[in-house]
Amino acid sequence: MGYQYLSNSELLLRLQQINYSDFLAQSIKEYLPLALAIDTEKARSELIVMPILVEIKRQLPSQISIFSGKDFTVDSTKGLNGCCDFLISRSPEQILIEAPVVTLVSAKNDNIQSGLGQCMAEMIAVQLFNQNKGNQISTIDGVITTGTNWRFLQLKGQIIEIDLNEYFINQLGRILGILKSTVVAE
């Protein structure tokens, strides 16, 4: 498809951490040990990742929608089909996935590196989806996470930049700051 991949250790350094609700702090405190004890991708997604994404939705009322486990077949002839773990759209419409989709989150049980290819393919699918809907945006953000470790990617045109930094759950305000910046209008 002609995409180029670049590593960048300064991709998101300028972004600041943000404050978050006591509810999220309590949820992470209470459910992080449970998610780690169960130690499955599903448990990590439900008990760590989703509460973090819901916090972003809480901070941006009536501005975004979050989808979990929805079919996102864009072009099966190009292999751009299947379910995404999480999608965030810059539309408040919560029933159907509407363009522009701005961020996708790929949850992995224990290996960030193993999710790079899948995440990049999903970013390309999001880009094509937005183009097909006549709502193209300049940057598509991707995230690969185990719930405790987070890695961010950006797709601009045909260049995918991979942030070399990993962010950890003890940097929750920073992770939220990055996530929020991905969904706020350009």
Coordinates of C-alpha atoms in Angstrom, one line a residue:
M1 CA 0.0 0.0 0.0
G2 CA 3.0 2.3 0.0
Y3 CA 3.2 3.3 3.6
Q4 CA 6.4 4.3 5.4
Y5 CA 7.2 3.6 9.0
L6 CA 9.3 5.9 11.2
S7 CA 10.3 5.7 14.8
N8 CA 10.2 8.9 16.8
S9 CA 11.2 9.4 20.4
E10 CA 9.8 12.9 20.6
L11 CA 6.4 12.3 19.0
L12 CA 4.4 13.1 22.1
L13 CA 6.8 14.8 24.5
R14 CA 5.1 18.2 24.2
L15 CA 1.8 16.9 25.6
Q16 CA 1.0 17.5 29.2
Q17 CA -0.7 15.3 31.8
I18 CA -4.3 16.1 32.7
N19 CA -6.3 15.7 35.9
Y20 CA -8.8 12.9 36.2
S21 CA -11.7 12.0 38.3
D22 CA -11.6 10.4 41.7
F23 CA -13.8 7.7 40.2
L24 CA -11.1 6.7 37.7
A25 CA -8.4 6.8 40.4
Q26 CA -10.5 4.5 42.6
S27 CA -11.4 2.2 39.7
I28 CA -7.8 1.7 38.7
K29 CA -6.7 1.2 42.3
E30 CA -9.4 -1.4 42.9
Y31 CA -9.5 -3.2 39.6
L32 CA -5.9 -3.1 38.4
P33 CA -4.8 -6.0 40.8
L34 CA -7.8 -8.0 39.6
A35 CA -7.0 -7.5 35.9
L36 CA -3.4 -8.5 36.5
A37 CA -4.5 -11.6 38.5
I38 CA -6.9 -12.7 35.8
D39 CA -4.2 -11.8 33.2
T40 CA -6.2 -12.0 30.0
E41 CA -6.6 -9.5 27.2
K42 CA -10.3 -9.3 27.9
A43 CA -9.9 -8.6 31.7
R44 CA -7.3 -5.9 31.0
S45 CA -9.6 -4.3 28.4
E46 CA -12.6 -4.3 30.6
L47 CA -11.0 -3.4 33.9
I48 CA -8.2 -1.0 32.9
V49 CA -8.6 0.3 29.3
M50 CA -12.3 0.9 29.2
P51 CA -12.5 3.0 32.4
I52 CA -9.7 5.2 31.0
L53 CA -11.5 5.7 27.7
V54 CA -14.7 6.4 29.5
E55 CA -12.9 9.1 31.5
I56 CA -12.0 10.8 28.2
K57 CA -15.7 10.7 27.2
R58 CA -16.6 12.1 30.5
Q59 CA -14.2 15.0 30.0
L60 CA -15.6 15.7 26.5
P61 CA -19.3 15.4 26.9
S62 CA -21.4 15.2 23.7
Q63 CA -18.2 15.4 21.6
I64 CA -17.1 11.8 21.1
S65 CA -18.2 8.2 20.9
I66 CA -16.5 5.0 22.0
F67 CA -17.0 1.6 20.4
S68 CA -15.8 -1.7 21.8
G69 CA -15.5 -4.9 19.8
K70 CA -17.5 -3.6 16.8
D71 CA -17.1 -5.0 13.3
F72 CA -15.0 -2.5 11.3
T73 CA -14.8 -4.0 7.8
V74 CA -13.7 -1.3 5.5
D75 CA -12.2 -3.2 2.5
S76 CA -12.0 -6.9 2.9
T77 CA -10.1 -7.1 -0.5
K78 CA -7.2 -5.3 1.2
G79 CA -7.5 -7.3 4.4
L80 CA -9.0 -4.3 6.2
N81 CA -11.7 -6.2 8.0
G82 CA -12.5 -7.5 11.4
C83 CA -13.3 -6.2 14.9
C84 CA -11.3 -3.4 16.5
D85 CA -10.9 -3.6 20.3
F86 CA -11.8 0.1 20.7
L87 CA -12.6 3.0 18.3
I88 CA -13.1 6.6 19.2
S89 CA -15.0 8.9 16.8
R90 CA -15.2 12.6 16.9
S91 CA -19.0 12.3 16.6
P92 CA -21.4 12.0 19.6
E93 CA -23.4 9.4 17.7
Q94 CA -23.1 6.3 19.9
I95 CA -25.3 3.8 17.9
L96 CA -23.3 3.7 14.6
I97 CA -19.7 4.3 13.9
E98 CA -19.6 7.8 12.2
A99 CA -16.6 9.6 10.6
P100 CA -14.3 10.9 11.6
V101 CA -12.9 8.1 13.5
V102 CA -9.8 9.6 15.1
T103 CA -8.3 7.0 17.5
L104 CA -8.2 3.3 17.7
V105 CA -7.0 1.3 20.7
S106 CA -5.6 -2.2 20.3
A107 CA -5.5 -4.2 23.5
K108 CA -2.9 -6.9 24.0
N109 CA -2.4 -9.2 26.9
D110 CA 1.3 -8.9 27.5
N111 CA 3.2 -7.9 24.4
I112 CA 3.0 -4.4 22.9
Q113 CA 5.4 -5.3 20.0
S114 CA 3.1 -8.1 18.8
G115 CA 0.3 -5.5 18.2
L116 CA 2.2 -3.1 15.9
G117 CA 1.2 -4.7 12.6
Q118 CA -2.5 -5.0 13.6
C119 CA -2.6 -1.5 14.9
M120 CA -1.0 0.0 11.7
A121 CA -3.5 -2.0 9.6
E122 CA -6.4 -0.7 11.7
M123 CA -5.1 2.9 11.3
I124 CA -5.0 2.5 7.5
A125 CA -8.6 1.1 7.7
V126 CA -9.7 4.2 9.7
Q127 CA -8.0 6.5 7.2
L128 CA -9.9 4.8 4.3
F129 CA -13.2 4.8 6.3
N130 CA -12.9 8.5 6.8
Q131 CA -12.1 9.1 3.2
N132 CA -15.0 7.0 2.0
K133 CA -17.3 8.9 4.3
G134 CA -16.0 12.3 2.9
N135 CA -14.7 13.3 6.3
Q136 CA -10.9 12.9 6.0
I137 CA -8.7 14.3 8.8
S138 CA -5.0 14.8 8.7
T139 CA -4.0 12.6 11.6
I140 CA -5.2 9.1 12.7
D141 CA -3.9 8.0 16.1
G142 CA -3.3 4.5 17.2
V143 CA -2.7 3.0 20.6
I144 CA -1.4 -0.4 21.6
T145 CA -1.8 -1.2 25.3
T146 CA -1.7 -4.0 27.8
G147 CA -3.6 -1.7 30.1
T148 CA -0.4 -1.2 32.2
N149 CA 1.8 -0.2 29.2
W150 CA 0.8 2.2 26.4
R151 CA 2.5 2.9 23.1
F152 CA 1.2 5.5 20.6
L153 CA 1.3 5.8 16.8
Q154 CA 0.3 8.5 14.4
L155 CA -0.7 8.2 10.7
K156 CA -0.3 11.3 8.6
G157 CA -0.8 10.7 4.8
Q158 CA 1.2 7.6 4.1
I159 CA 3.7 8.0 7.0
I160 CA 3.1 6.1 10.3
E161 CA 5.2 7.3 13.2
I162 CA 5.7 5.1 16.1
D163 CA 6.5 6.7 19.5
L164 CA 9.5 4.9 20.9
N165 CA 8.5 5.8 24.4
E166 CA 6.2 3.5 26.4
Y167 CA 3.9 5.1 29.0
F168 CA 3.0 3.2 32.1
I169 CA -0.2 3.1 34.2
N170 CA 1.6 5.1 37.0
Q171 CA 1.7 7.9 34.4
L172 CA -2.1 7.9 34.1
G173 CA -2.4 11.7 33.8
R174 CA 0.1 11.7 31.0
I175 CA -1.7 8.8 29.2
L176 CA -5.0 10.7 29.5
G177 CA -3.4 13.9 28.2
I178 CA -2.2 12.1 25.1
L179 CA -5.5 10.3 24.6
K180 CA -7.5 13.5 25.0
S181 CA -5.2 15.3 22.5
T182 CA -5.9 12.6 19.9
V183 CA -9.7 13.3 20.0
V184 CA -9.9 17.0 20.3
A185 CA -10.6 18.7 16.9
E186 CA -7.5 19.7 14.9

